[in-house]
């Protein structure tokens, strides 16, 4: 059917106590895996693309692939801009058909973050487009975004309440100890902080950096009010490892229809697992 905004699906998740998984996609194959698995499990999902992904795939190509996937399955899907920073870039992608946006001003001082996010929210809300923003900063690396330990910062619950109120955003990404990319050492989440944020902020909360987090932690975060769970790295690893294995066994292989297939199978398993952890199966 259509690419839709994400706020209604997140609000429903918030009301019903589950989370919508957001999976980072890069190309035809990864979109197919996410959409086919979501359709088979009747799960709402968000297809997410970083600026680097849109540059790689081409804005119109990526939007068209996601629209075709939604049409083919007669299901609504959200295509979401992950960690976007520049208003003209966001406008261009909105014009191309995107209906869900993350404006990431988390690296900016508080007032500048508020001003930047408010501008994007005002523009997007004129067209019914959903807006996510982040307060605090996750450490780690995701595509071109790198934050070292020194610059990471947890979300302050009082500041989060003020931020949500002043910007008018639809969902808030929180920094409570999760990290982008792979975890160095045992992951730890600050659940009391999440509880404090939940008490003060009534919009859906988003957990970035769920790759590599133990299932129990993700479930606990959802129990405490997280309604969107972002997964990127684990999908890439599963896909790449399976393709590497295929080439190891078939060094002469050169047909993408053959060597991509095990990558898709491996990625599908991760998507299924995350949908089941999020509790979103059957909620479409
Ligand atoms: Zn992220």
GROMACS .gro file of C-alpha atoms and ligand atoms in nm:
model
  285
    1UNK     CA    1   0.000   0.000   0.000
    2UNK     CA    2   0.171   0.318   0.118
    3UNK     CA    3   0.468   0.441   0.315
    4UNK     CA    4   0.313   0.584   0.630
    5UNK     CA    5   0.424   0.801   0.923
    6UNK     CA    6   0.540   0.604   1.227
    7UNK     CA    7   0.374   0.789   1.516
    8UNK     CA    8   0.042   0.602   1.508
    9UNK     CA    9   0.215   0.264   1.510
   10UNK     CA   10   0.434   0.377   1.799
   11UNK     CA   11   0.138   0.513   1.996
   12UNK     CA   12  -0.044   0.185   1.952
   13UNK     CA   13   0.267   0.000   2.070
   14UNK     CA   14   0.284   0.230   2.372
   15UNK     CA   15  -0.082   0.166   2.458
   16UNK     CA   16  -0.047  -0.210   2.419
   17UNK     CA   17   0.296  -0.260   2.581
   18UNK     CA   18   0.514  -0.381   2.294
   19UNK     CA   19   0.775  -0.217   2.069
   20UNK     CA   20   0.797  -0.170   1.693
   21UNK     CA   21   1.135  -0.285   1.563
   22UNK     CA   22   1.318  -0.051   1.326
   23UNK     CA   23   1.555  -0.234   1.094
   24UNK     CA   24   1.826  -0.058   0.895
   25UNK     CA   25   1.809  -0.152   0.527
   26UNK     CA   26   2.050  -0.078   0.245
   27UNK     CA   27   1.931  -0.229  -0.079
   28UNK     CA   28   1.669  -0.442  -0.251
   29UNK     CA   29   1.765  -0.762  -0.070
   30UNK     CA   30   1.757  -0.618   0.282
   31UNK     CA   31   1.422  -0.445   0.220
   32UNK     CA   32   1.282  -0.775   0.090
   33UNK     CA   33   1.397  -0.963   0.399
   34UNK     CA   34   1.245  -0.715   0.645
   35UNK     CA   35   0.916  -0.670   0.461
   36UNK     CA   36   0.863  -1.040   0.383
   37UNK     CA   37   0.937  -1.141   0.742
   38UNK     CA   38   0.715  -0.867   0.883
   39UNK     CA   39   0.431  -0.971   0.650
   40UNK     CA   40   0.472  -1.339   0.746
   41UNK     CA   41   0.462  -1.251   1.118
   42UNK     CA   42   0.198  -0.973   1.083
   43UNK     CA   43   0.433  -0.734   1.258
   44UNK     CA   44   0.448  -0.359   1.217
   45UNK     CA   45   0.806  -0.262   1.128
   46UNK     CA   46   1.000   0.049   1.041
   47UNK     CA   47   1.252   0.043   0.757
   48UNK     CA   48   1.534   0.280   0.849
   49UNK     CA   49   1.804   0.441   0.639
   50UNK     CA   50   2.097   0.656   0.752
   51UNK     CA   51   2.216   0.945   0.532
   52UNK     CA   52   2.496   0.717   0.409
   53UNK     CA   53   2.245   0.454   0.303
   54UNK     CA   54   2.040   0.702   0.101
   55UNK     CA   55   2.358   0.828  -0.064
   56UNK     CA   56   2.461   0.472  -0.145
   57UNK     CA   57   2.126   0.349  -0.277
   58UNK     CA   58   1.993   0.676  -0.418
   59UNK     CA   59   1.694   0.849  -0.255
   60UNK     CA   60   1.443   0.773  -0.530
   61UNK     CA   61   1.558   0.414  -0.571
   62UNK     CA   62   1.530   0.341  -0.199
   63UNK     CA   63   1.189   0.508  -0.166
   64UNK     CA   64   1.062   0.325  -0.476
   65UNK     CA   65   1.184  -0.013  -0.348
   66UNK     CA   66   1.012   0.041  -0.012
   67UNK     CA   67   0.691   0.164  -0.179
   68UNK     CA   68   0.689  -0.141  -0.407
   69UNK     CA   69   0.740  -0.370  -0.109
   70UNK     CA   70   0.446  -0.210   0.073
   71UNK     CA   71   0.227  -0.235  -0.237
   72UNK     CA   72   0.320  -0.594  -0.305
   73UNK     CA   73   0.226  -0.705   0.046
   74UNK     CA   74  -0.076  -0.471   0.066
   75UNK     CA   75   0.055  -0.354   0.400
   76UNK     CA   76   0.154  -0.014   0.533
   77UNK     CA   77   0.522   0.028   0.620
   78UNK     CA   78   0.716   0.326   0.748
   79UNK     CA   79   1.041   0.433   0.584
   80UNK     CA   80   1.230   0.632   0.844
   81UNK     CA   81   1.525   0.871   0.818
   82UNK     CA   82   1.774   0.748   1.078
   83UNK     CA   83   2.016   1.005   1.231
   84UNK     CA   84   1.958   1.285   0.982
   85UNK     CA   85   2.097   1.627   1.065
   86UNK     CA   86   2.040   1.875   0.781
   87UNK     CA   87   1.702   2.036   0.710
   88UNK     CA   88   1.750   2.066   0.328
   89UNK     CA   89   1.846   1.697   0.316
   90UNK     CA   90   1.535   1.603   0.516
   91UNK     CA   91   1.315   1.821   0.292
   92UNK     CA   92   1.448   1.651  -0.020
   93UNK     CA   93   1.368   1.307   0.121
   94UNK     CA   94   1.025   1.414   0.241
   95UNK     CA   95   0.953   1.537  -0.112
   96UNK     CA   96   1.056   1.193  -0.238
   97UNK     CA   97   0.793   1.024  -0.018
   98UNK     CA   98   0.945   0.963   0.326
   99UNK     CA   99   0.693   1.010   0.610
  100UNK     CA  100   0.901   0.946   0.921
  101UNK     CA  101   1.207   1.146   1.026
  102UNK     CA  102   1.473   1.142   1.295
  103UNK     CA  103   1.640   1.479   1.333
  104UNK     CA  104   1.954   1.415   1.534
  105UNK     CA  105   2.074   1.729   1.712
  106UNK     CA  106   2.208   1.527   2.006
  107UNK     CA  107   2.563   1.654   1.947
  108UNK     CA  108   2.446   2.016   1.985
  109UNK     CA  109   2.413   2.217   2.307
  110UNK     CA  110   2.061   2.188   2.455
  111UNK     CA  111   1.920   2.517   2.325
  112UNK     CA  112   2.055   2.459   1.974
  113UNK     CA  113   1.918   2.105   1.978
  114UNK     CA  114   1.575   2.244   2.079
  115UNK     CA  115   1.586   2.509   1.804
  116UNK     CA  116   1.696   2.268   1.529
  117UNK     CA  117   1.448   1.998   1.624
  118UNK     CA  118   1.163   2.250   1.659
  119UNK     CA  119   1.224   2.378   1.306
  120UNK     CA  120   1.214   2.028   1.161
  121UNK     CA  121   0.908   1.934   1.368
  122UNK     CA  122   0.719   2.242   1.248
  123UNK     CA  123   0.795   2.164   0.886
  124UNK     CA  124   0.717   1.793   0.912
  125UNK     CA  125   0.397   1.829   1.114
  126UNK     CA  126   0.246   2.047   0.841
  127UNK     CA  127   0.245   1.730   0.630
  128UNK     CA  128   0.160   1.480   0.906
  129UNK     CA  129   0.514   1.344   0.909
  130UNK     CA  130   0.646   1.183   1.230
  131UNK     CA  131   0.948   1.330   1.403
  132UNK     CA  132   1.194   1.158   1.638
  133UNK     CA  133   1.481   1.337   1.812
  134UNK     CA  134   1.752   1.239   2.060
  135UNK     CA  135   1.863   1.389   2.388
  136UNK     CA  136   2.186   1.264   2.541
  137UNK     CA  137   2.429   1.081   2.317
  138UNK     CA  138   2.500   0.713   2.254
  139UNK     CA  139   2.861   0.607   2.220
  140UNK     CA  140   2.981   0.388   1.933
  141UNK     CA  141   2.972   0.399   1.558
  142UNK     CA  142   2.687   0.382   1.308
  143UNK     CA  143   2.776   0.449   0.945
  144UNK     CA  144   2.938   0.795   0.940
  145UNK     CA  145   2.834   0.880   1.296
  146UNK     CA  146   3.100   0.817   1.559
  147UNK     CA  147   3.083   0.918   1.925
  148UNK     CA  148   3.367   0.830   2.162
  149UNK     CA  149   3.329   0.752   2.535
  150UNK     CA  150   3.427   1.106   2.629
  151UNK     CA  151   3.138   1.260   2.435
  152UNK     CA  152   2.868   1.008   2.523
  153UNK     CA  153   2.605   1.139   2.766
  154UNK     CA  154   2.302   0.984   2.935
  155UNK     CA  155   1.960   1.148   2.897
  156UNK     CA  156   1.863   1.371   3.188
  157UNK     CA  157   1.496   1.302   3.280
  158UNK     CA  158   1.405   1.665   3.359
  159UNK     CA  159   1.575   1.794   3.044
  160UNK     CA  160   1.393   1.522   2.846
  161UNK     CA  161   1.056   1.651   2.968
  162UNK     CA  162   1.144   2.008   2.873
  163UNK     CA  163   1.286   1.896   2.538
  164UNK     CA  164   0.975   1.696   2.441
  165UNK     CA  165   0.744   1.980   2.543
  166UNK     CA  166   0.933   2.258   2.366
  167UNK     CA  167   1.005   2.073   2.041
  168UNK     CA  168   0.667   1.900   1.995
  169UNK     CA  169   0.834   1.578   1.874
  170UNK     CA  170   0.643   1.251   1.836
  171UNK     CA  171   0.908   1.021   1.988
  172UNK     CA  172   1.227   1.058   2.190
  173UNK     CA  173   1.547   0.854   2.156
  174UNK     CA  174   1.704   0.808   2.498
  175UNK     CA  175   2.064   0.743   2.595
  176UNK     CA  176   2.057   0.500   2.890
  177UNK     CA  177   2.373   0.299   2.823
  178UNK     CA  178   2.304   0.130   2.489
  179UNK     CA  179   2.565   0.182   2.215
  180UNK     CA  180   2.582   0.190   1.837
  181UNK     CA  181   2.778  -0.086   1.667
  182UNK     CA  182   2.926  -0.365   1.876
  183UNK     CA  183   2.950  -0.356   2.256
  184UNK     CA  184   3.287  -0.343   2.418
  185UNK     CA  185   3.235  -0.557   2.725
  186UNK     CA  186   2.910  -0.632   2.904
  187UNK     CA  187   2.627  -0.391   2.811
  188UNK     CA  188   2.460  -0.214   3.103
  189UNK     CA  189   2.136  -0.017   3.083
  190UNK     CA  190   2.032   0.243   3.339
  191UNK     CA  191   1.677   0.122   3.402
  192UNK     CA  192   1.604   0.358   3.695
  193UNK     CA  193   1.687   0.646   3.460
  194UNK     CA  194   1.454   0.505   3.195
  195UNK     CA  195   1.179   0.486   3.456
  196UNK     CA  196   1.239   0.847   3.553
  197UNK     CA  197   1.222   0.957   3.189
  198UNK     CA  198   0.902   0.757   3.134
  199UNK     CA  199   0.741   0.926   3.435
  200UNK     CA  200   0.813   1.271   3.297
  201UNK     CA  201   0.772   1.216   2.920
  202UNK     CA  202   0.449   1.078   2.775
  203UNK     CA  203   0.551   1.034   2.408
  204UNK     CA  204   0.693   0.700   2.279
  205UNK     CA  205   1.056   0.635   2.379
  206UNK     CA  206   1.313   0.489   2.139
  207UNK     CA  207   1.606   0.259   2.217
  208UNK     CA  208   1.893   0.286   1.970
  209UNK     CA  209   2.181   0.040   1.963
  210UNK     CA  210   1.986  -0.279   2.037
  211UNK     CA  211   2.229  -0.499   1.841
  212UNK     CA  212   2.408  -0.721   2.090
  213UNK     CA  213   2.184  -0.634   2.385
  214UNK     CA  214   2.067  -0.944   2.571
  215UNK     CA  215   1.701  -1.030   2.510
  216UNK     CA  216   1.619  -0.983   2.878
  217UNK     CA  217   1.744  -0.623   2.875
  218UNK     CA  218   1.547  -0.531   2.564
  219UNK     CA  219   1.232  -0.683   2.714
  220UNK     CA  220   1.286  -0.496   3.038
  221UNK     CA  221   1.333  -0.168   2.848
  222UNK     CA  222   1.006  -0.234   2.662
  223UNK     CA  223   0.836  -0.307   2.993
  224UNK     CA  224   0.954   0.034   3.113
  225UNK     CA  225   0.810   0.218   2.814
  226UNK     CA  226   1.040   0.180   2.512
  227UNK     CA  227   0.815   0.156   2.201
  228UNK     CA  228   1.072   0.150   1.919
  229UNK     CA  229   1.384  -0.067   1.911
  230UNK     CA  230   1.654   0.004   1.651
  231UNK     CA  231   1.859  -0.280   1.504
  232UNK     CA  232   2.132  -0.235   1.244
  233UNK     CA  233   2.466  -0.399   1.317
  234UNK     CA  234   2.338  -0.749   1.395
  235UNK     CA  235   2.162  -0.761   1.058
  236UNK     CA  236   2.477  -0.661   0.871
  237UNK     CA  237   2.690  -0.918   1.052
  238UNK     CA  238   2.445  -1.204   0.989
  239UNK     CA  239   2.413  -1.115   0.621
  240UNK     CA  240   2.787  -1.068   0.564
  241UNK     CA  241   2.894  -1.379   0.756
  242UNK     CA  242   2.657  -1.600   0.557
  243UNK     CA  243   2.778  -1.457   0.225
  244UNK     CA  244   3.142  -1.500   0.334
  245UNK     CA  245   3.067  -1.862   0.425
  246UNK     CA  246   2.907  -1.918   0.086
  247UNK     CA  247   3.213  -1.785  -0.096
  248UNK     CA  248   3.439  -1.998   0.119
  249UNK     CA  249   3.250  -2.309   0.009
  250UNK     CA  250   3.198  -2.184  -0.348
  251UNK     CA  251   3.506  -1.980  -0.437
  252UNK     CA  252   3.404  -1.975  -0.802
  253UNK     CA  253   3.057  -1.831  -0.732
  254UNK     CA  254   2.967  -1.516  -0.924
  255UNK     CA  255   2.588  -1.512  -0.945
  256UNK     CA  256   2.434  -1.261  -0.699
  257UNK     CA  257   2.107  -1.457  -0.710
  258UNK     CA  258   2.299  -1.744  -0.553
  259UNK     CA  259   2.548  -1.579  -0.317
  260UNK     CA  260   2.297  -1.327  -0.178
  261UNK     CA  261   2.049  -1.602  -0.088
  262UNK     CA  262   2.227  -1.734   0.227
  263UNK     CA  263   2.275  -1.372   0.343
  264UNK     CA  264   1.901  -1.316   0.320
  265UNK     CA  265   1.825  -1.638   0.509
  266UNK     CA  266   2.064  -1.543   0.790
  267UNK     CA  267   1.930  -1.187   0.813
  268UNK     CA  268   1.574  -1.317   0.821
  269UNK     CA  269   1.650  -1.520   1.134
  270UNK     CA  270   1.768  -1.204   1.313
  271UNK     CA  271   1.461  -1.010   1.200
  272UNK     CA  272   1.233  -1.291   1.326
  273UNK     CA  273   1.413  -1.301   1.659
  274UNK     CA  274   1.391  -0.924   1.709
  275UNK     CA  275   1.021  -0.914   1.616
  276UNK     CA  276   0.956  -1.181   1.873
  277UNK     CA  277   1.160  -0.999   2.142
  278UNK     CA  278   0.970  -0.676   2.067
  279UNK     CA  279   0.636  -0.857   2.104
  280UNK     CA  280   0.512  -0.700   1.781
  281UNK     CA  281   0.412  -1.021   1.597
  282UNK     CA  282   0.041  -1.028   1.514
  283UNK     CA  283  -0.003  -0.656   1.590
  284UNK     CA  284  -0.032  -0.532   1.232
  285LIG    ZN1  285   2.092   0.515   1.625
   0.00000   0.00000   0.00000
